[in-house]
Amino acid sequence: SLAVACREKIFDFNIKKLPIKTRHQHPRPLPHPPSSAKIMLHSVRYTATKLAVPATAVSLALYASSSNEVLAKEAPAVDLEKVRDTIVSVMEEDAEKRGDGTSLAGTFIRLAWHCSGTYSKADGTGGSNGARMRFDPEAKWGANAGLGVARSALEPVKAKHPDMSYADLYTYAGVVAVEESGGPKIPFGLGREDMSSGETSPPDGRLPDADKGSRPSTVQHIRDIFYRMGFTDREIVALSGAHAMGRCHTDRSGYWGPWTFAENTFSNEYFRLLVEERWSPKATHNGKPWTGPDQFEDSTGKLMMLPSDIALILDPEFKKYVEMYAKNEDLFFTDFAKAFSKLLALGVPFAATKAWYQFW
Ligand code: HEM
């Protein structure tokens, strides 16, 4: 089994712990909008709203090519900066209520990912368009357990910004969570539409399982799931770095614990810990035998890795990228921003001849 494979493999590296970083202490200032000719979507909207350009002009600009030829219909008039502020307030108020150091940030990122990760390149089904997770069957999928927490938390945001579709809001909340936690700017486009039922939901089983029972099966499963969406090995590893954020909940997936000591900070800690820590199968929890699914723990027992996380250092091709990102956080940020942006746009008819994220 994978557990045995991991037990046999010695991951005996120097254990270096970084101090816990919080959003406010994060050393890296948020990147500024780029000034190059290939303007990022986000900065177009950002600049335009700051200059109070009429919403129509902003919307058209979003869908214009570099030669200013308008490729598509108008996007809804939504002030993303105002929506961001509301999302941040919701996250902050919620974190204060919890008072235990956890937050909605990771769950928002997971919501954005699970809305989008159902996409199939072969037939164009699935993806974030439609916000079908509000309905059965997606609402009840085991993989989506706990995401109702994120959807409910976003209801007041939707009430305050009714022009934004749920589908845009669910994905944008993930973008805001990454950016406000010290992560990179994520190019983001509006234009998803809500469907009124889950009738066009794809079949269950499109989101990844954390364990397929053996190392080769788990590795193959990860590739099957992400290749179906059109991702490369490098993109798979970059996306997995989102596990720096948030945690597993025994009442949602059955797994327990956070991946890093700073679960509200977006960083390359996930990769650094993967290569530098010694990971062993979890046997106990709070002094009692662990009865949950097979997972791994660090030497302190406070951090965790899923079998699918450990698979990334057992497969040589994946491991290459894990090591690369462990050494170079800037590279991870650049790659994550591109891959996450691509993920959130999968299957979305932005009504452009070329996907908007390919403009730069
Ligand atoms: C092989 C691929 C993946 C597997 C098997 C996997 C599995 C899981 C599982 C089991 C959880 C725990 C859920 C819970 O108990 O609340 C989780 C949480 C999470 N996942 Fe993944 N995941 C994968 C890829 C991704 C990707 C691509 C992203 C984003 C780009 C992501 C972002 C997250 C985040 C942020 C959390 C924390 C959620 C929270 O704090 O509530 N995961 N994942």
Coordinates of C-alpha atoms and ligand atoms in Angstrom, one line a residue:
S1 CA 0.0 0.0 0.0
L2 CA 1.0 3.6 -0.2
A3 CA 1.3 3.7 3.6
V4 CA 3.8 0.9 3.4
A5 CA 5.7 2.5 0.6
C6 CA 6.0 5.6 2.6
R7 CA 7.0 3.8 5.8
E8 CA 9.8 2.1 3.8
K9 CA 11.0 5.3 2.3
I10 CA 13.0 7.4 4.7
F11 CA 12.2 11.1 4.5
D12 CA 14.8 12.1 7.1
F13 CA 15.6 15.7 6.4
N14 CA 16.5 18.6 8.6
I15 CA 13.3 19.8 10.2
K16 CA 13.2 23.6 9.9
K17 CA 10.2 25.4 11.2
L18 CA 9.3 28.8 10.0
P19 CA 7.5 31.2 12.4
I20 CA 3.8 31.4 11.8
K21 CA 3.1 34.1 9.3
T22 CA -0.3 35.8 9.3
R23 CA -1.9 37.9 6.7
H24 CA -0.7 41.1 8.4
Q25 CA 2.8 39.9 9.1
H26 CA 3.4 38.5 5.6
P27 CA 6.7 39.9 4.4
R28 CA 5.8 40.2 0.8
P29 CA 3.7 43.1 -0.3
L30 CA 0.9 42.2 -2.7
P31 CA 2.2 42.5 -6.3
H32 CA 1.1 45.7 -8.1
P33 CA -0.9 45.5 -11.3
P34 CA 1.6 45.1 -14.1
S35 CA 2.3 47.9 -16.5
S36 CA 3.2 45.9 -19.6
A37 CA 1.3 46.2 -22.8
K38 CA -0.3 42.8 -22.1
I39 CA -2.5 44.1 -19.4
M40 CA -3.8 41.6 -16.9
L41 CA -7.6 41.5 -16.7
H42 CA -7.6 42.3 -13.0
S43 CA -5.6 45.5 -13.5
V44 CA -7.8 46.6 -16.4
R45 CA -10.8 46.5 -14.1
Y46 CA -8.9 47.8 -11.2
T47 CA -7.5 50.8 -13.1
A48 CA -10.8 51.4 -14.8
T49 CA -12.8 51.4 -11.6
K50 CA -10.4 53.7 -9.9
L51 CA -10.7 56.1 -12.8
A52 CA -14.4 55.9 -12.7
V53 CA -14.7 54.8 -16.3
P54 CA -18.3 53.9 -17.1
A55 CA -19.0 50.2 -16.4
T56 CA -19.7 49.5 -20.1
A57 CA -16.3 50.7 -21.2
V58 CA -14.7 48.6 -18.5
S59 CA -16.7 45.6 -19.5
L60 CA -15.9 45.9 -23.2
A61 CA -12.2 46.5 -22.3
L62 CA -12.2 43.2 -20.5
Y63 CA -13.2 41.4 -23.7
A64 CA -11.0 43.3 -26.1
S65 CA -7.9 41.9 -27.7
S66 CA -4.6 43.8 -27.7
S67 CA -5.7 45.5 -31.0
N68 CA -8.8 46.7 -29.2
E69 CA -11.0 44.7 -31.4
V70 CA -14.0 43.8 -29.3
L71 CA -14.4 40.0 -29.3
A72 CA -17.4 39.5 -27.2
K73 CA -20.5 40.6 -25.5
E74 CA -20.6 42.9 -22.6
A75 CA -19.8 41.5 -19.1
P76 CA -22.1 42.4 -16.2
A77 CA -21.3 45.6 -14.4
V78 CA -19.8 44.5 -11.2
D79 CA -17.3 46.5 -9.1
L80 CA -14.9 43.8 -8.2
E81 CA -13.1 45.9 -5.6
K82 CA -16.4 46.5 -3.7
V83 CA -17.1 42.8 -3.8
R84 CA -13.6 42.1 -2.6
D85 CA -14.2 44.4 0.4
T86 CA -17.4 42.6 1.3
I87 CA -15.8 39.1 1.0
V88 CA -12.9 40.3 3.2
S89 CA -15.4 41.6 5.8
V90 CA -17.2 38.3 5.9
M91 CA -13.8 36.5 6.3
E92 CA -12.7 38.8 9.1
E93 CA -16.0 38.7 11.0
D94 CA -16.1 34.9 10.7
A95 CA -12.4 34.6 11.9
E96 CA -13.2 36.7 14.9
K97 CA -16.2 34.6 15.8
R98 CA -14.1 31.4 15.5
G99 CA -11.2 32.8 17.5
D100 CA -9.2 29.6 17.1
G101 CA -6.9 30.7 14.3
T102 CA -8.9 29.0 11.5
S103 CA -10.7 30.9 8.8
L104 CA -12.9 30.7 5.7
A105 CA -9.9 31.4 3.4
G106 CA -9.0 27.8 2.7
T107 CA -12.7 26.8 2.3
F108 CA -13.3 29.6 -0.2
I109 CA -10.3 28.4 -2.2
R110 CA -11.6 24.8 -2.1
L111 CA -15.1 26.0 -3.2
A112 CA -13.6 27.7 -6.2
W113 CA -11.6 24.6 -7.1
H114 CA -14.4 22.2 -6.7
C115 CA -16.8 24.3 -8.8
S116 CA -14.2 24.3 -11.5
G117 CA -12.5 20.9 -11.2
T118 CA -15.4 18.9 -12.7
Y119 CA -14.4 20.1 -16.2
S120 CA -13.7 17.6 -19.0
K121 CA -11.8 18.9 -21.9
A122 CA -13.0 16.1 -24.1
D123 CA -16.7 17.1 -24.2
G124 CA -16.6 20.6 -22.5
T125 CA -18.9 19.4 -19.6
G126 CA -18.5 20.5 -16.0
G127 CA -16.6 23.6 -14.8
S128 CA -17.5 26.6 -12.8
N129 CA -20.1 28.1 -15.2
G130 CA -23.6 27.5 -13.8
A131 CA -22.8 27.4 -10.0
R132 CA -24.5 24.0 -10.1
M133 CA -23.0 23.1 -6.7
R134 CA -26.0 24.9 -5.2
F135 CA -28.2 22.0 -6.3
D136 CA -28.3 18.3 -6.1
P137 CA -26.5 16.2 -7.1
E138 CA -23.3 18.3 -6.7
A139 CA -24.4 19.7 -3.3
K140 CA -24.5 16.1 -1.9
W141 CA -21.3 14.7 -3.5
G142 CA -19.0 13.4 -0.8
A143 CA -16.2 15.4 -2.3
N144 CA -18.1 18.6 -1.6
A145 CA -18.8 17.9 2.0
G146 CA -18.3 21.0 4.1
L147 CA -18.5 23.4 1.1
G148 CA -22.0 24.4 2.2
V149 CA -20.2 26.4 4.9
A150 CA -18.5 28.5 2.2
R151 CA -21.6 28.9 0.1
S152 CA -23.7 30.0 3.1
A153 CA -21.0 32.5 4.1
L154 CA -21.2 34.0 0.6
E155 CA -25.0 34.6 0.7
P156 CA -24.7 38.0 2.3
V157 CA -22.1 38.9 -0.3
K158 CA -24.5 37.9 -3.1
A159 CA -27.3 39.9 -1.4
K160 CA -25.1 43.0 -1.4
H161 CA -23.9 42.5 -5.0
P162 CA -26.9 40.9 -6.7
D163 CA -25.6 41.6 -10.2
M164 CA -22.7 39.2 -9.7
S165 CA -23.7 35.6 -10.6
Y166 CA -23.1 32.9 -7.9
A167 CA -20.8 31.2 -10.4
D168 CA -18.6 34.4 -10.6
L169 CA -18.8 34.9 -6.8
Y170 CA -17.9 31.3 -5.9
T171 CA -14.8 31.5 -8.0
Y172 CA -13.9 35.1 -7.2
A173 CA -14.1 34.3 -3.4
G174 CA -11.2 31.8 -4.0
V175 CA -9.2 34.5 -5.8
V176 CA -9.8 37.0 -3.0
A177 CA -8.8 34.4 -0.4
V178 CA -5.5 33.7 -2.2
E179 CA -4.7 37.3 -2.7
E180 CA -5.7 38.5 0.8
S181 CA -3.6 35.7 2.4
G182 CA -0.4 37.1 0.8
G183 CA -0.6 35.0 -2.4
P184 CA -0.1 36.2 -6.0
K185 CA -2.6 38.3 -8.0
I186 CA -4.9 35.9 -9.9
P187 CA -6.1 37.1 -13.3
F188 CA -9.8 36.7 -13.1
G189 CA -12.7 37.3 -15.6
L190 CA -16.4 37.8 -15.0
G191 CA -19.0 36.3 -17.2
R192 CA -20.2 33.0 -15.7
E193 CA -23.9 32.5 -15.7
D194 CA -26.0 30.7 -13.1
M195 CA -28.0 27.7 -14.1
S196 CA -31.4 27.0 -12.4
S197 CA -30.8 23.4 -11.6
G198 CA -28.2 20.7 -11.3
E199 CA -29.6 18.9 -14.4
T200 CA -26.4 19.5 -16.4
S201 CA -24.1 18.5 -13.6
P202 CA -21.5 16.0 -14.8
P203 CA -21.5 12.5 -13.1
D204 CA -20.0 12.2 -9.6
G205 CA -16.3 11.1 -9.5
R206 CA -14.7 13.9 -11.4
L207 CA -13.0 15.4 -8.3
P208 CA -9.9 13.6 -7.0
D209 CA -9.9 11.1 -4.2
A210 CA -7.0 11.4 -1.7
D211 CA -6.2 7.7 -1.7
K212 CA -6.5 5.0 -4.2
G213 CA -4.9 2.3 -2.0
S214 CA -1.5 2.1 -3.6
R215 CA 1.2 4.6 -4.7
P216 CA 0.9 3.8 -8.5
S217 CA -2.9 3.9 -8.4
T218 CA -3.0 7.2 -6.5
V219 CA -0.4 8.8 -8.8
Q220 CA -2.3 7.5 -11.9
H221 CA -5.6 8.8 -10.5
I222 CA -4.2 12.3 -9.9
R223 CA -2.9 12.3 -13.5
D224 CA -6.2 11.0 -14.9
I225 CA -8.2 13.7 -13.0
F226 CA -6.0 16.6 -14.0
Y227 CA -5.1 15.6 -17.5
R228 CA -8.9 15.3 -18.1
M229 CA -9.1 19.0 -17.4
G230 CA -6.1 19.7 -19.6
F231 CA -3.4 20.3 -17.0
T232 CA 0.3 19.3 -17.2
D233 CA 2.3 17.6 -14.4
R234 CA 3.9 21.0 -13.6
E235 CA 0.4 22.6 -13.3
I236 CA -0.8 19.8 -11.1
V237 CA 2.0 20.3 -8.6
A238 CA 1.6 24.1 -8.7
L239 CA -2.2 23.8 -8.0
S240 CA -1.5 21.3 -5.1
G241 CA 0.4 24.1 -3.4
A242 CA -3.0 25.5 -2.4
H243 CA -2.8 23.0 0.5
A244 CA -0.6 25.5 2.2
M245 CA -4.0 27.0 3.1
G246 CA -6.7 25.6 5.3
R247 CA -7.1 22.1 6.8
C248 CA -8.8 18.8 6.7
H249 CA -11.9 18.3 8.9
T250 CA -12.9 14.9 10.3
D251 CA -16.6 15.7 9.9
R252 CA -16.1 16.6 6.2
S253 CA -13.5 14.4 4.5
G254 CA -12.6 12.2 7.5
Y255 CA -9.0 13.4 7.4
W256 CA -7.6 15.7 10.1
G257 CA -5.4 18.7 10.4
P258 CA -3.6 21.5 8.6
W259 CA -0.7 21.0 6.1
T260 CA 1.3 24.0 7.5
F261 CA 1.8 26.0 10.6
A262 CA 0.3 29.1 9.0
E263 CA -2.9 27.9 7.4
N264 CA -4.1 31.4 6.7
T265 CA -1.0 32.4 4.8
F266 CA -0.4 31.6 1.1
S267 CA 3.2 30.4 0.8
N268 CA 5.4 27.6 -0.6
E269 CA 5.4 26.0 2.9
Y270 CA 3.5 23.0 1.6
F271 CA 6.4 22.1 -0.7
R272 CA 9.1 22.9 1.8
L273 CA 7.5 20.7 4.4
L274 CA 6.9 17.9 1.8
V275 CA 10.6 17.7 1.1
E276 CA 12.1 18.6 4.5
E277 CA 9.9 16.9 7.0
R278 CA 9.8 13.3 8.0
W279 CA 6.3 12.0 7.2
S280 CA 5.0 8.9 8.9
P281 CA 1.6 7.2 8.9
K282 CA -0.6 8.7 11.6
A283 CA -1.3 6.3 14.4
T284 CA -2.7 8.4 17.2
H285 CA -4.8 11.4 17.7
N286 CA -4.9 13.3 21.0
G287 CA -3.4 10.4 22.7
K288 CA -5.9 7.9 21.3
P289 CA -5.5 5.5 18.3
W290 CA -6.3 7.2 15.0
T291 CA -9.3 5.5 13.5
G292 CA -9.7 7.8 10.5
P293 CA -8.5 7.1 6.9
D294 CA -4.8 6.6 6.2
Q295 CA -2.9 9.9 6.4
F296 CA 0.6 11.1 7.3
E297 CA 1.8 13.3 10.1
D298 CA 5.0 15.3 10.8
S299 CA 7.3 14.7 13.8
T300 CA 5.1 16.9 16.0
G301 CA 1.9 15.2 15.0
K302 CA 0.4 18.7 14.3
L303 CA 0.7 18.7 10.6
M304 CA -0.7 16.3 8.0
M305 CA -0.3 15.1 4.4
L306 CA -2.8 13.1 2.4
P307 CA -1.7 10.0 0.5
S308 CA -2.2 12.1 -2.6
D309 CA 0.2 14.8 -1.2
I310 CA 2.8 12.2 -0.4
A311 CA 2.3 10.8 -3.9
L312 CA 3.8 14.0 -5.3
I313 CA 7.2 13.2 -3.8
L314 CA 7.0 9.5 -4.7
D315 CA 6.6 10.1 -8.4
P316 CA 9.9 11.4 -9.9
E317 CA 8.3 13.7 -12.4
F318 CA 6.0 15.4 -9.8
K319 CA 8.9 15.5 -7.2
K320 CA 11.0 17.5 -9.6
Y321 CA 8.4 20.3 -9.4
V322 CA 7.9 19.9 -5.7
E323 CA 11.6 20.5 -5.1
M324 CA 11.6 23.4 -7.6
Y325 CA 8.8 25.2 -5.7
A326 CA 10.2 24.4 -2.3
K327 CA 13.3 26.3 -3.3
N328 CA 11.7 29.2 -5.2
E329 CA 8.5 30.7 -3.8
D330 CA 8.4 33.4 -6.5
L331 CA 8.3 30.7 -9.2
F332 CA 5.5 28.9 -7.3
F333 CA 3.5 32.1 -7.1
T334 CA 3.9 32.8 -10.8
D335 CA 2.9 29.2 -11.8
F336 CA 0.1 29.0 -9.3
A337 CA -1.5 32.3 -10.5
K338 CA -1.5 31.0 -14.1
A339 CA -2.8 27.6 -13.3
F340 CA -5.5 28.7 -10.8
S341 CA -6.7 31.3 -13.2
K342 CA -6.9 28.7 -16.0
L343 CA -8.7 26.3 -13.6
L344 CA -11.4 28.9 -12.8
A345 CA -12.0 29.6 -16.4
L346 CA -12.4 26.0 -17.6
G347 CA -15.5 25.6 -19.7
V348 CA -16.6 29.1 -19.1
P349 CA -18.0 30.6 -22.4
F350 CA -16.3 34.0 -22.0
A351 CA -17.5 34.4 -25.5
A352 CA -14.1 35.2 -26.8
T353 CA -12.4 33.5 -29.7
K354 CA -9.4 33.1 -27.5
A355 CA -9.6 32.5 -23.7
W356 CA -9.0 35.8 -21.9
Y357 CA -6.3 34.3 -19.8
Q358 CA -4.2 33.7 -22.9
F359 CA -4.0 37.4 -23.7
W360 CA -0.7 37.8 -22.0
Ligands
HEM1 C1 -5.2 15.3 -5.9 C2 -5.7 16.5 -5.7 C3 -6.4 16.8 -4.4 C4 -7.0 16.1 -3.4 C5 -7.0 14.6 -3.4 C6 -7.5 17.0 -2.4 C7 -8.1 16.6 -1.3 C8 -8.5 17.4 -0.2 C9 -9.1 17.0 1.0 C10 -9.4 15.6 1.4 C11 -9.3 18.1 1.7 C12 -9.9 18.2 3.1 C13 -11.4 18.7 3.1 C14 -12.0 18.8 4.4 O1 -11.9 17.9 5.2 O2 -12.5 19.9 4.7 C15 -8.8 19.2 1.0 C16 -8.8 20.5 1.4 C17 -8.4 21.6 0.7 N1 -8.0 21.6 -0.6 FE1 -7.6 19.9 -1.7 N2 -7.2 18.3 -2.8 C18 -6.6 18.2 -4.0 C19 -6.3 19.3 -4.8 C20 -6.5 20.6 -4.5 C21 -6.4 21.7 -5.4 C22 -6.0 21.6 -6.8 C23 -6.7 22.9 -4.6 C24 -6.7 24.3 -5.1 C25 -6.1 24.8 -6.1 C26 -7.0 22.4 -3.3 C27 -7.3 23.3 -2.3 C28 -7.7 22.8 -1.0 C29 -7.9 23.7 0.1 C30 -7.6 25.2 0.2 C31 -8.3 22.9 1.2 C32 -8.6 23.4 2.6 C33 -10.1 23.5 2.8 C34 -10.5 24.1 4.1 O3 -9.7 24.6 4.8 O4 -11.7 24.0 4.4 N3 -6.9 21.1 -3.2 N4 -8.3 18.8 -0.2

